[in-house]
XYZ file of N, CA and C in Angstrom:
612
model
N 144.258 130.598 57.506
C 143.419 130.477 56.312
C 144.105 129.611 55.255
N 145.314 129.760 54.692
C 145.994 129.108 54.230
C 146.233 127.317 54.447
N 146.193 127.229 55.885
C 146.057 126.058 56.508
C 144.359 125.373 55.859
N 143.832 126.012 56.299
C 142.362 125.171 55.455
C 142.381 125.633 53.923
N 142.776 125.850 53.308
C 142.507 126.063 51.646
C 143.180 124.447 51.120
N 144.718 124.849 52.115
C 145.099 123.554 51.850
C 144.900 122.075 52.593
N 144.123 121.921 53.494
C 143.173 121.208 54.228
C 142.512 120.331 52.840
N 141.561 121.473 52.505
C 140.560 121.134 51.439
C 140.693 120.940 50.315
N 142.014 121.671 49.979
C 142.458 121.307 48.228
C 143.470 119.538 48.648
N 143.893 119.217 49.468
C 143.996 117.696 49.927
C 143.231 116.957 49.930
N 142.094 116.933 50.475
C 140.642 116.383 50.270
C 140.266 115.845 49.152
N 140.315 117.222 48.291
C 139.400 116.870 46.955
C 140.474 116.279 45.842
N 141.503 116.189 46.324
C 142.299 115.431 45.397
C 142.619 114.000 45.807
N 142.288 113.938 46.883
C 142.326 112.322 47.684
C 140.829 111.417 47.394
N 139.895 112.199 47.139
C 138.304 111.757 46.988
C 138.195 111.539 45.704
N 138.515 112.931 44.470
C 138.459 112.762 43.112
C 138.185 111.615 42.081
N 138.751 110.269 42.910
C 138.723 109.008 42.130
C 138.865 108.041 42.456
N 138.532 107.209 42.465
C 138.231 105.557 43.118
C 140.026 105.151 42.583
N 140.436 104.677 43.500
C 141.932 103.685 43.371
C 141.507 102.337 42.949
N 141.963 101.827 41.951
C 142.125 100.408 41.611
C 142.415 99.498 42.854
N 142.103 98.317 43.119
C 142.329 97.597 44.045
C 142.361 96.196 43.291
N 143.211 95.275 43.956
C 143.895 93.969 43.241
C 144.086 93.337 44.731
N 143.539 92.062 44.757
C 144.005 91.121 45.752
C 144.276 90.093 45.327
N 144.630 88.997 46.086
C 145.287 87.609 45.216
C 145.161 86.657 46.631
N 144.392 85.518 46.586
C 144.561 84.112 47.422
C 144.890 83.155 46.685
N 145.830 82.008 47.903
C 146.136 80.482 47.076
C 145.858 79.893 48.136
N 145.782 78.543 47.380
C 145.096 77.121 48.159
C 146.103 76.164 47.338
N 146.786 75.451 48.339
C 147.158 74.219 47.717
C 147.297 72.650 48.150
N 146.656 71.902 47.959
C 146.568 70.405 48.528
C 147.900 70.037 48.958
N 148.133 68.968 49.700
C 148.964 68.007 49.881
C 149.822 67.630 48.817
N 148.721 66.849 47.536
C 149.430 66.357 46.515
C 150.459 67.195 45.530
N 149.931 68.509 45.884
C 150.893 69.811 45.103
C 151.657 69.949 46.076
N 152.029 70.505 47.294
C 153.237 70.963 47.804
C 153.919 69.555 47.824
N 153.822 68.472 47.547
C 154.656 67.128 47.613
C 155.105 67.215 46.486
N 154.254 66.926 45.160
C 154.768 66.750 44.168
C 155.498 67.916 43.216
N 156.662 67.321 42.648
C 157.469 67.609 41.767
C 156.846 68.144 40.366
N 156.858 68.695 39.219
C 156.145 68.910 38.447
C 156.781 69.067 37.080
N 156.915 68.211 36.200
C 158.145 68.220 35.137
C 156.929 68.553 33.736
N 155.934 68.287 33.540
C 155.194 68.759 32.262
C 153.936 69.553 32.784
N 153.352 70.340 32.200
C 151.970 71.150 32.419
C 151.446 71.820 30.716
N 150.064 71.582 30.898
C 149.628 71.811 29.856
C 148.826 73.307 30.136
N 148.449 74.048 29.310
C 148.296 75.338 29.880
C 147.451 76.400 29.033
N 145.666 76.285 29.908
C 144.733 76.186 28.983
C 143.986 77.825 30.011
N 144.161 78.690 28.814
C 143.038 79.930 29.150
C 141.773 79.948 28.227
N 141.000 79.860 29.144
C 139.361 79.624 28.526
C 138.728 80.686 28.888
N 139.353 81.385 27.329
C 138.448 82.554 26.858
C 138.097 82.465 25.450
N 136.838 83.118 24.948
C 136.274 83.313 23.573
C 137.291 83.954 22.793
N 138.000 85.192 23.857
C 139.207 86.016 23.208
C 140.623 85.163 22.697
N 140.436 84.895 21.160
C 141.041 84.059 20.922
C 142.965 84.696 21.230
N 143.220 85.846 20.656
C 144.388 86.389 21.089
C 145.081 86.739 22.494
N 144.194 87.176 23.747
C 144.275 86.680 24.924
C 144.277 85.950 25.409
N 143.603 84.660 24.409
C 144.119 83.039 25.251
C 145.479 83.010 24.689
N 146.200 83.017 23.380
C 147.294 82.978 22.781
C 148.406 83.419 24.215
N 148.354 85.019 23.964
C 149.178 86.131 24.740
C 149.475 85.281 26.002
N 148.169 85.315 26.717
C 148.181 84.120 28.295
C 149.301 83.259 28.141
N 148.636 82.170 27.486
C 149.339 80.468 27.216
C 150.653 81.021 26.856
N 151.124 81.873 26.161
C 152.464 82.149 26.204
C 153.171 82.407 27.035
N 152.651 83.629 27.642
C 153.430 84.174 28.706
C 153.913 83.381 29.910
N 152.643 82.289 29.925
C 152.823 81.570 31.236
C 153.821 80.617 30.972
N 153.386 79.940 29.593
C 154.409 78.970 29.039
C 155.628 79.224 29.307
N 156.250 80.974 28.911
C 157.751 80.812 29.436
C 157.620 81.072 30.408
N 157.145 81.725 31.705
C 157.270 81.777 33.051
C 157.936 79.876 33.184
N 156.977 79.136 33.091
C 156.997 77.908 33.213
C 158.131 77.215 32.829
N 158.675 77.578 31.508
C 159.809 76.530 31.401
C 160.939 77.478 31.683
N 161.027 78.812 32.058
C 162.257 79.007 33.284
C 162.381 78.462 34.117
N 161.399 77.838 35.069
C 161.650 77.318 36.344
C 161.706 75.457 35.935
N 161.721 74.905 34.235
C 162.091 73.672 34.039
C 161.157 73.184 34.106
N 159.951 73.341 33.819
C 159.140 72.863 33.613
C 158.607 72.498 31.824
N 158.244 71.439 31.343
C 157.781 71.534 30.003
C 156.535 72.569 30.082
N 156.211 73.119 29.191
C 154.936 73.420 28.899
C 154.423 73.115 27.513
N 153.435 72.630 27.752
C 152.304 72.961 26.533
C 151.177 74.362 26.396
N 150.660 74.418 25.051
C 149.868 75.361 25.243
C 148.492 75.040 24.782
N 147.525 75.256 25.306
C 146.321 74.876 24.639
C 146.096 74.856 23.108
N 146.163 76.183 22.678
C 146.114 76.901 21.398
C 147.120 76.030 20.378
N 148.522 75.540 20.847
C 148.972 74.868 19.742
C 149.291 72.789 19.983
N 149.021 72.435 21.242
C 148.312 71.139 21.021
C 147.101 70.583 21.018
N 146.047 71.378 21.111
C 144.653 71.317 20.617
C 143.997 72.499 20.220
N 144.017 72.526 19.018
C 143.978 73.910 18.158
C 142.151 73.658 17.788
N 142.048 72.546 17.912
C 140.624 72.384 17.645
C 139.416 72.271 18.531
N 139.991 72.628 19.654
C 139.240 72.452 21.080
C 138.980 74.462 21.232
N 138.078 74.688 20.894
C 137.161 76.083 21.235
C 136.837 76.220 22.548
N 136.660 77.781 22.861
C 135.421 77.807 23.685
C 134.430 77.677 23.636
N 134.083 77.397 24.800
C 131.876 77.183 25.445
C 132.109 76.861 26.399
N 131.031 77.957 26.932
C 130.838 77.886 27.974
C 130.146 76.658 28.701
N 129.727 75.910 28.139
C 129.268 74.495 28.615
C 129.812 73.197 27.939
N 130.155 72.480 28.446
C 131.070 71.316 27.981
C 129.680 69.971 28.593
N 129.856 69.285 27.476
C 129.521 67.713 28.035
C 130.214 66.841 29.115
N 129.846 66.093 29.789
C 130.745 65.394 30.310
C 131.412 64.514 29.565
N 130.851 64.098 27.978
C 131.723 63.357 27.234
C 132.943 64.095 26.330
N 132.592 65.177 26.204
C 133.466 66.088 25.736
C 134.550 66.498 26.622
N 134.259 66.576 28.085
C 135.484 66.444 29.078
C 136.074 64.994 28.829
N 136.058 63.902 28.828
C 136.290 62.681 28.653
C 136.929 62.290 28.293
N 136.633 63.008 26.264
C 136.918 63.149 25.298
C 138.649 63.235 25.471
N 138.607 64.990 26.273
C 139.623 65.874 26.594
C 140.680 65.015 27.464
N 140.583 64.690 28.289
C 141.375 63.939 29.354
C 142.148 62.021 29.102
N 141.384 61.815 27.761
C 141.888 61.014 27.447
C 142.694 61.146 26.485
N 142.644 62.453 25.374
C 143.681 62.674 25.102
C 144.811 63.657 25.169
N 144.579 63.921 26.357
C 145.892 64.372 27.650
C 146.534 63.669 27.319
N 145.926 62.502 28.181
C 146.432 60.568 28.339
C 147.645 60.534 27.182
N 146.790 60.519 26.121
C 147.808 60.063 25.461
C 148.935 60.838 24.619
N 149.361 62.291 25.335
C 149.816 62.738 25.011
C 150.993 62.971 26.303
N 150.822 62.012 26.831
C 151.237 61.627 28.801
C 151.409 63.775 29.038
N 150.396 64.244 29.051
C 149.834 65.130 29.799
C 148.884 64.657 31.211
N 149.407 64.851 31.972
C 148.706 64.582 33.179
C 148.423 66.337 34.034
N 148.758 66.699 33.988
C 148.606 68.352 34.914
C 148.187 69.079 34.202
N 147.335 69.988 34.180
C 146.297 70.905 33.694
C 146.304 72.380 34.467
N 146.739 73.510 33.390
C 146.338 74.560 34.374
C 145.804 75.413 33.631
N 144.390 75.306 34.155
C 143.032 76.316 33.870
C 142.909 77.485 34.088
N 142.793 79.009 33.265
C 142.501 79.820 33.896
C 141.868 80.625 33.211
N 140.617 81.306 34.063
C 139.212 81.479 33.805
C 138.417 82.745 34.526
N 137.381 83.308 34.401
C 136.746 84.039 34.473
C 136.044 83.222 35.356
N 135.615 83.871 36.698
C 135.018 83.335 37.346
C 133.812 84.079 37.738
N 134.009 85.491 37.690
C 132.389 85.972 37.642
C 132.820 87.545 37.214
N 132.046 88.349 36.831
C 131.912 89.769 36.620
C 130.979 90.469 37.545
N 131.151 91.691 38.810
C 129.722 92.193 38.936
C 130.547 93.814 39.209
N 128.968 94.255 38.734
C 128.899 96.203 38.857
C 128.231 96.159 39.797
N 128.734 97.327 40.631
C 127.795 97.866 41.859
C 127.593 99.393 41.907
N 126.605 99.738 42.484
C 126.589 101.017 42.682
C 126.784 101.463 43.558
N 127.852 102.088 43.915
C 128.732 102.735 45.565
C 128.345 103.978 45.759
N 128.162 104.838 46.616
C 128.588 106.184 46.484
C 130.214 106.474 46.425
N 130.249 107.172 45.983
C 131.794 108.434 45.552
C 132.141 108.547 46.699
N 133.562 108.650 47.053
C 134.269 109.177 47.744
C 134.200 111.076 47.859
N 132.987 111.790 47.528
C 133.262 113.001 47.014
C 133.126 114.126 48.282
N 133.552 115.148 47.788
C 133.226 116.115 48.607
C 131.617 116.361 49.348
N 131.157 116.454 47.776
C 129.659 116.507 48.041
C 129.360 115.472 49.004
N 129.555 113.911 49.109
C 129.281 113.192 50.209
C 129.350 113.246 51.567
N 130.947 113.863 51.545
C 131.150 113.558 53.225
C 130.480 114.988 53.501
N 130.035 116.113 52.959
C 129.524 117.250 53.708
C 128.246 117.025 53.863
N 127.402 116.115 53.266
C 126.068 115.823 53.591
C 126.052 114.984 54.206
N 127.049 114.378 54.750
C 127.362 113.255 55.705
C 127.683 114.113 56.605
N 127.610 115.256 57.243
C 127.796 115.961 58.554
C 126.574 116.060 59.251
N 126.311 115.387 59.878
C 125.187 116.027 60.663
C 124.960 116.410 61.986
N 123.870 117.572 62.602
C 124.528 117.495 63.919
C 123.127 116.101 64.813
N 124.304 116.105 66.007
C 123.618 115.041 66.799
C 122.696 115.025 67.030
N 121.517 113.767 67.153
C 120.343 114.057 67.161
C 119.849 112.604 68.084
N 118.926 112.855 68.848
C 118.996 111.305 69.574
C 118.069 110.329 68.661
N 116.997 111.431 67.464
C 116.233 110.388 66.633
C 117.262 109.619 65.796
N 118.336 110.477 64.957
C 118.856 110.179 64.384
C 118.865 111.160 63.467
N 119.541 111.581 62.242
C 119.624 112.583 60.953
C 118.729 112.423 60.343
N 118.219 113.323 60.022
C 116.965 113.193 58.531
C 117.010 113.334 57.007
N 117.634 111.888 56.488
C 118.645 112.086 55.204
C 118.013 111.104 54.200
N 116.104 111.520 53.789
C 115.739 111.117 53.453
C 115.646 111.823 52.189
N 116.009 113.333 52.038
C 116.105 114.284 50.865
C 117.243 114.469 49.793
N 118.190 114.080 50.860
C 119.683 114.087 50.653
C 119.966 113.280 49.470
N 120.740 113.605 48.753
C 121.152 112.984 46.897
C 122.459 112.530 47.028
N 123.310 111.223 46.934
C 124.548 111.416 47.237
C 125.211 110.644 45.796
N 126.666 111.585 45.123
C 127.046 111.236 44.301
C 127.007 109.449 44.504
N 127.250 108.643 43.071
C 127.463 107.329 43.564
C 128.741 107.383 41.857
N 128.761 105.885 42.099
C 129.853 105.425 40.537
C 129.496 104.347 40.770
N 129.752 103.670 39.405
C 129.725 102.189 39.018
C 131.074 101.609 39.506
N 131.011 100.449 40.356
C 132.689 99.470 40.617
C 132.523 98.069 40.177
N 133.408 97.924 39.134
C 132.978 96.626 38.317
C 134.335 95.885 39.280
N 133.904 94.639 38.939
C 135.009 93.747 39.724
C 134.907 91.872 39.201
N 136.105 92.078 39.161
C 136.634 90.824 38.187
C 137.318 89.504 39.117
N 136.719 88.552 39.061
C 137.226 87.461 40.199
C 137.990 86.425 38.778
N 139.113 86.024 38.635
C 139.917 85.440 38.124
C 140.467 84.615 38.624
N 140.498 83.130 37.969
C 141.109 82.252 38.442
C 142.072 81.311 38.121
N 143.411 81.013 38.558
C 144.461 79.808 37.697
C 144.039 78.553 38.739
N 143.734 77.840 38.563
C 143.147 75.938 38.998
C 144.379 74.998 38.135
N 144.851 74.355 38.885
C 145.945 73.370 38.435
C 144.952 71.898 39.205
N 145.180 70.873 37.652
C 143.849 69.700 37.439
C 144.962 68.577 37.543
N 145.536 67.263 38.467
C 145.905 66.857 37.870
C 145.138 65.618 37.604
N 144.945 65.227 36.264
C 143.941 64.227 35.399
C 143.895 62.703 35.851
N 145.134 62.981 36.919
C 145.529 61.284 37.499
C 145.233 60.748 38.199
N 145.084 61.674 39.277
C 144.611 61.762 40.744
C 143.617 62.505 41.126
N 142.910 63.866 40.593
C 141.854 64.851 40.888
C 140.779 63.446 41.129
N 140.172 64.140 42.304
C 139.055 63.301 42.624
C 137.438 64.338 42.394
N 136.591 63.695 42.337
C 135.590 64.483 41.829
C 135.387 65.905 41.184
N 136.561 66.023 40.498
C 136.718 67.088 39.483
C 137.217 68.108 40.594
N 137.796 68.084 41.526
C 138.900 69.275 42.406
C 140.030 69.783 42.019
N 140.494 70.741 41.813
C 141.881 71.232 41.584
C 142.778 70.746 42.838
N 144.328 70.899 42.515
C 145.189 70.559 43.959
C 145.532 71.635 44.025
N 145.425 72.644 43.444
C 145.753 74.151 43.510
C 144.987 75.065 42.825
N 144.710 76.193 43.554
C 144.279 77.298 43.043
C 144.696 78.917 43.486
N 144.967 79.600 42.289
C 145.255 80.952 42.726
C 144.078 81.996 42.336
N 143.727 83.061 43.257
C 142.784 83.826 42.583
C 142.997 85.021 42.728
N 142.141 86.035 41.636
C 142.798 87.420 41.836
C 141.685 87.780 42.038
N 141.338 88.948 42.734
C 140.384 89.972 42.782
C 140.204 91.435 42.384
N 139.870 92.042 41.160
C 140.126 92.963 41.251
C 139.384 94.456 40.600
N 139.236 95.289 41.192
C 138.188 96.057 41.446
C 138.727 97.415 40.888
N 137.859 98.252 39.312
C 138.419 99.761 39.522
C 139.759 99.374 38.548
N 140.012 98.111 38.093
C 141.066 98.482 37.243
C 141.659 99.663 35.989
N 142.374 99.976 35.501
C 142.635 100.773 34.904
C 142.590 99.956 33.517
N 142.955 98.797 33.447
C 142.992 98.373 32.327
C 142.815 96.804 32.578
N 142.511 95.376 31.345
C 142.376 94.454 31.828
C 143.802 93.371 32.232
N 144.785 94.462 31.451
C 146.296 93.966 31.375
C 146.494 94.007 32.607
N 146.219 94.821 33.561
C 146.502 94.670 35.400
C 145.947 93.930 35.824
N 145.022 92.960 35.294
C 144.493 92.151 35.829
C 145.242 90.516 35.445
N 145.540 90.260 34.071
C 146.241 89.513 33.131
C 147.817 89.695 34.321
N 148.512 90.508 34.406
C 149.884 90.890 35.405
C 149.610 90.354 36.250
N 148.973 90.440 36.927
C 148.953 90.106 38.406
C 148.444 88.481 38.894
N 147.959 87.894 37.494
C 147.471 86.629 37.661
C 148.997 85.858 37.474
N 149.657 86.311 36.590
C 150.813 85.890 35.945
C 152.133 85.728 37.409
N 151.718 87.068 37.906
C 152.653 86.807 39.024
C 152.000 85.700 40.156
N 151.036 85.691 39.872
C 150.443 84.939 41.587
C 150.770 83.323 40.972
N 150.745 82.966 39.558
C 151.096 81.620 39.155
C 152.977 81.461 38.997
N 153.170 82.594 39.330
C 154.654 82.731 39.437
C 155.172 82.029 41.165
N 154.503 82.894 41.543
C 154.418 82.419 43.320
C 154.310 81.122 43.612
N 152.809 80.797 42.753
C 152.030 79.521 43.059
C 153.412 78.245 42.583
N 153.916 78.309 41.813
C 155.010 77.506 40.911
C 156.724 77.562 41.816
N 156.418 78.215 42.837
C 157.592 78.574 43.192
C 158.635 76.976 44.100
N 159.746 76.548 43.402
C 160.486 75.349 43.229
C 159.223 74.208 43.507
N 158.343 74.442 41.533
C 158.285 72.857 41.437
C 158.630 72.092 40.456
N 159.977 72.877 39.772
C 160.594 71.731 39.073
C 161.143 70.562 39.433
């Protein structure tokens, strides 16, 4: 008896709550694992004006530990906002005066989509209405109510542009995070930080 109390008090503490989940992919061209990388300019495009700050910093020194210059969006174009829609002359605009600030490398990072879903729960209540016995029609679980929860999930992205060579507006690199059930948006902000840590790894 003891054996199933604690059977079941395992259960309901393993079901109780959705686990955060975080994944991370990279892609990188030719022209990035070749090239060397001595300046980068370093642009988070968000409305959140203090989270673009926090970002562009953090990355900034990641960046010039490994000898790299950095720039930051926020303090060499302090006048360049967000919107979500840009002109193509307003990109133009932007890239020419990179140019002349001999900024050539660009690293973008962005919100790439938001979505909620409705899952069922991991709950007790589920998997016991999920018992059924065998039936060759099949179960009849057209009455049946099953807990559900909302799972929001955040696709994030760092894109490295370089302004010299990008051909039809392609990145030569990209890192992305995935991540689902976070606890907070700072685990999401961490984990981008490390994957551009990775992504950067000897290109001074």
């Amino acid at each position: 008896m003891k054996k199933i109390t604690l059977f079941v008090t395992i259960i309901i503490l393993s079901i109780s709550c959705s686990s955060s989940n975080i994944t991370a992919s990279q892609w990188m061209s030719d022209d990035f694992k070749n090239e060397s990388i001595d300046i980068m300019l370093i642009y988070a495009n968000t409305e959140d004006q203090d989270l673009q700050k926090d970002f562009e910093n953090e990355t900034a020194d990641m960046l010039t530990q490994k000898g790299i210059t950095s720039y930051k969006m926020h303090e060499v174009f302090p006048d360049v906002t967000y919107k979500e829609v840009r002109t193509q002359q307003e990109i133009n605009t932007f890239i020419k005066d990179c140019q002349e600030k001999n900024i050539s490398k660009i690293l973008f990072a962005s919100q790439k989509s938001v979505s909620i879903d409705t899952v069922a729960t991991k709950s007790l209540h589920n998997y016991m209405n999920s018992l059924q016995p065998l039936n060759i029609d099949g179960p009849d679980q057209k009455n049946i109510e099953y807990d559900t929860e909302e799972v929001t999930t955040y696709i994030i992205e760092a894109a490295v542009y370089d302004i010299d060579k990008t051909k039809e507006d392609k990145p030569i690199a990209t890192t992305t995070v995935t991540a689902s059930n976070v606890k907070s948006l700072d685990q999401i902000k961490e984990r981008l930080l490390k994957e551009i840590t990775i992504l950067f790894k000897n290109k001074s």
